XYZ file of C-alpha atoms in Angstrom:
256
model
C 17.239 34.979 8.354
C 19.491 32.099 8.287
C 17.148 29.893 10.229
C 14.497 30.468 7.822
C 16.490 28.318 5.612
C 16.504 24.807 7.948
C 13.186 24.028 6.493
C 14.051 24.730 3.171
C 17.096 22.893 3.974
C 16.002 20.254 5.787
C 12.759 19.369 2.845
C 16.106 18.673 0.471
C 18.225 16.297 3.251
C 15.098 13.855 3.197
C 14.537 14.345 -0.583
C 18.347 13.426 -0.748
C 17.819 10.339 1.701
C 14.877 8.772 0.290
C 16.880 9.304 -2.776
C 20.019 6.691 -1.517
C 16.937 4.710 -0.512
C 14.875 3.968 -3.174
C 18.174 3.746 -5.467
C 20.046 0.938 -3.683
C 22.730 3.679 -3.145
C 21.975 3.446 0.535
C 22.275 0.146 1.014
C 25.136 -0.627 -2.090
C 27.502 -1.907 0.616
C 25.259 -4.239 1.548
C 24.419 -6.002 -1.979
C 28.284 -7.004 -1.746
C 28.509 -8.547 1.528
C 25.169 -11.078 0.628
C 26.060 -12.172 -2.978
C 23.323 -14.945 -2.803
C 19.975 -12.688 -2.267
C 17.063 -14.274 -4.811
C 16.675 -11.232 -7.040
C 12.840 -9.725 -6.701
C 12.708 -10.412 -10.706
C 12.420 -14.324 -9.511
C 10.853 -13.533 -6.483
C 7.834 -12.103 -9.015
C 8.026 -14.870 -11.199
C 7.028 -17.925 -8.776
C 4.337 -15.029 -8.261
C 2.952 -15.093 -11.469
C 3.198 -18.916 -11.862
C 0.688 -19.446 -8.585
C -1.393 -16.669 -9.557
C -1.671 -17.260 -13.263
C -5.455 -17.722 -13.652
C -6.314 -15.571 -10.658
C -8.957 -12.411 -11.672
C -8.097 -8.332 -10.838
C -10.525 -5.945 -10.456
C -11.849 -4.458 -13.545
C -10.146 -1.559 -15.247
C -6.377 -2.554 -14.337
C -4.765 -3.163 -18.097
C -3.209 -6.065 -18.837
C -0.418 -4.705 -20.856
C 1.692 -1.084 -19.670
C 4.484 0.724 -21.839
C 7.409 2.232 -20.047
C 7.546 6.073 -20.089
C 11.163 7.484 -21.326
C 12.048 8.203 -17.817
C 11.352 4.618 -16.675
C 12.765 3.470 -19.280
C 16.159 5.708 -17.955
C 15.648 3.969 -14.741
C 19.009 2.498 -13.828
C 18.671 -0.916 -11.814
C 21.040 -2.866 -8.868
C 21.125 -5.776 -10.586
C 19.306 -7.545 -7.962
C 16.292 -5.485 -8.703
C 13.200 -5.282 -10.860
C 11.397 -2.334 -11.651
C 7.102 -3.009 -12.464
C 3.499 -1.536 -13.487
C 1.195 -1.369 -10.503
C -0.691 -3.758 -12.807
C 1.588 -6.023 -13.446
C 2.411 -6.073 -9.285
C -1.817 -6.571 -9.078
C -1.993 -9.184 -12.093
C 0.473 -11.050 -10.111
C -0.569 -10.097 -6.028
C 3.030 -8.797 -5.583
C -0.014 -5.442 -4.201
C -3.193 -7.226 -3.314
C -5.388 -5.280 -3.710
C -5.288 -1.455 -4.683
C -8.426 0.689 -4.225
C -9.462 4.320 -3.267
C -12.722 5.545 -1.633
C -14.685 6.628 -4.385
C -17.999 5.920 -2.241
C -19.865 7.802 -5.503
C -24.196 7.980 -3.667
C -22.764 6.318 -0.247
C -20.946 9.130 0.647
C -22.012 10.125 3.851
C -23.146 13.726 4.222
C -21.682 16.156 6.954
C -25.126 14.773 9.065
C -23.948 11.437 8.621
C -20.738 11.837 10.851
C -21.392 10.513 15.242
C -18.827 11.195 18.486
C -17.702 7.937 18.201
C -16.739 4.624 15.293
C -14.322 4.465 12.282
C -12.205 7.693 10.981
C -13.209 8.523 8.086
C -10.196 9.193 6.547
C -9.260 12.482 3.832
C -5.868 14.165 2.864
C -6.116 16.358 5.668
C -5.176 13.659 8.043
C -2.202 11.990 5.603
C 1.063 14.118 6.936
C 4.662 13.492 8.028
C 4.328 9.562 7.746
C 1.692 10.045 10.031
C -2.042 9.364 9.750
C -4.155 12.039 12.096
C -7.004 9.428 13.369
C -8.837 11.939 15.850
C -8.918 14.825 13.493
C -10.761 12.887 11.415
C -14.460 12.652 11.067
C -16.042 9.063 12.855
C -18.785 6.485 11.330
C -20.909 4.703 12.523
C -24.326 2.986 12.373
C -26.211 3.599 8.999
C -24.172 5.805 7.362
C -21.162 3.286 7.987
C -23.300 0.206 6.488
C -24.124 1.842 3.473
C -20.349 2.175 2.168
C -18.853 -0.798 0.391
C -15.688 0.540 -0.696
C -11.997 1.832 0.808
C -11.529 0.430 3.944
C -8.062 0.015 4.434
C -6.691 -2.354 7.662
C -3.641 -2.038 8.905
C -0.690 -2.410 7.645
C -1.820 -0.866 4.401
C -0.292 1.750 2.473
C -2.070 5.437 2.164
C -1.282 7.561 0.130
C -2.926 11.081 -1.235
C -3.833 11.376 -4.835
C -6.156 14.179 -4.723
C -6.093 17.698 -3.412
C -1.992 17.138 -1.577
C -1.173 14.474 -4.268
C 1.989 12.583 -2.302
C 1.578 12.017 1.201
C 2.119 8.577 2.744
C 1.069 7.166 5.783
C 0.834 3.512 7.048
C -2.675 2.483 8.666
C -2.174 0.790 11.588
C -5.550 0.227 12.245
C -9.215 -0.186 10.474
C -10.145 3.030 8.675
C -12.210 4.170 5.778
C -10.602 6.403 2.757
C -12.792 9.156 1.117
C -12.545 9.639 -2.515
C -8.943 11.991 -1.711
C -7.798 8.623 -0.753
C -6.113 5.590 -1.841
C -4.835 1.770 -0.387
C -1.895 0.047 -1.423
C -2.073 -3.769 0.467
C 0.484 -6.003 -0.474
C 2.122 -9.623 -0.196
C 4.960 -9.886 2.433
C 6.371 -11.924 0.181
C 7.403 -8.974 -2.088
C 7.415 -5.808 -0.267
C 7.892 -5.210 3.102
C 5.472 -1.441 3.659
C 7.592 0.932 4.522
C 9.526 0.756 1.654
C 6.947 1.091 -0.603
C 5.613 4.075 1.883
C 9.673 5.294 1.185
C 8.739 4.507 -2.840
C 6.034 6.600 -2.493
C 7.669 9.196 -1.297
C 10.263 9.551 -3.173
C 10.946 11.244 -6.705
C 10.748 8.471 -8.465
C 7.383 7.703 -7.740
C 6.336 11.722 -7.945
C 8.175 12.258 -11.502
C 5.813 9.810 -13.150
C 2.969 11.831 -10.879
C 3.995 15.193 -12.284
C 3.213 13.842 -15.882
C -0.316 12.657 -15.604
C -1.321 16.137 -13.268
C 0.312 18.089 -16.406
C -1.797 15.921 -18.723
C -5.064 16.729 -16.082
C -3.961 20.229 -15.005
C -5.425 19.184 -11.721
C -3.779 18.128 -8.738
C -5.806 14.623 -9.038
C -3.697 10.785 -9.801
C -7.058 9.366 -10.509
C -6.506 4.762 -9.731
C -7.396 4.526 -13.836
C -3.145 6.442 -13.630
C -1.669 4.660 -10.432
C -2.316 1.390 -12.002
C 0.176 2.477 -14.823
C 2.792 3.711 -12.558
C 6.160 2.007 -12.205
C 7.370 0.812 -8.742
C 11.068 -0.197 -8.066
C 11.279 -3.148 -6.112
C 14.461 -4.617 -4.271
C 14.736 -7.694 -2.957
C 13.103 -7.979 0.412
C 15.077 -8.885 2.501
C 17.243 -5.405 1.077
C 14.543 -3.424 2.274
C 14.242 -4.508 5.618
C 17.185 -2.579 5.275
C 16.983 0.358 3.492
C 14.143 1.002 5.841
C 16.199 0.024 8.787
C 18.600 2.458 7.407
C 16.479 5.278 5.943
C 14.882 5.649 9.430
C 18.241 6.481 11.312
C 18.504 9.395 9.109
C 14.712 10.263 8.629
C 14.965 10.585 13.134
C 17.695 12.179 12.892
C 15.979 15.268 10.368
C 12.198 14.571 11.903
C 14.973 16.287 15.508
C 16.722 18.807 13.490
C 13.917 19.879 12.867
C 12.379 19.831 16.239
């Protein structure tokens, strides 16, 4: 009976690490030792001036109202909070796209033994992508695909079926309509920090509101544009990732 309780405790432990990482508690002492760190807002404003005339994909809103949940966020002074749409418009998120293939979606008979992995939500688990377990595409079926090509370094988020699983792509692959990639500017984001944030309660709490409204386990790309992100300074993101990794690896060893 005691052993049966351990997975529940470890799940809570993981969420507490993510909460500490994405709230600023984990690096509170780091901020005291680095008072001259450039606030994220200054970095983002600098990008906005550079990208003022840049066009973004159709459907990305120009203004996103803050929900009551986001308005209550208590952020460290050097952190910012921005919608994905705002981050897309300034180039902090270079691209955000799902694998919505429409009529070009491959049939089962199109899959081959070798080729690019076709990643579904089932292949994303425990912050990893199971490329070996994915179907493969090559030849004419691959040539028909126009969107949803993830690159190494992209953060992959599952938004349909099993919502909320995250990983970082370490090779080129094709996403199914169940998955989204977040391609980031290295001036603003450490991809591993965004992965932690997407897995945290600060992001999933917003997602849950959308799922309640649609009564489906589904967060379309159009809704993801309106979700808000916490953005610490880049140097602090690196420190958050370093500290969170130590704790999450410890949890994984305990689980094993």
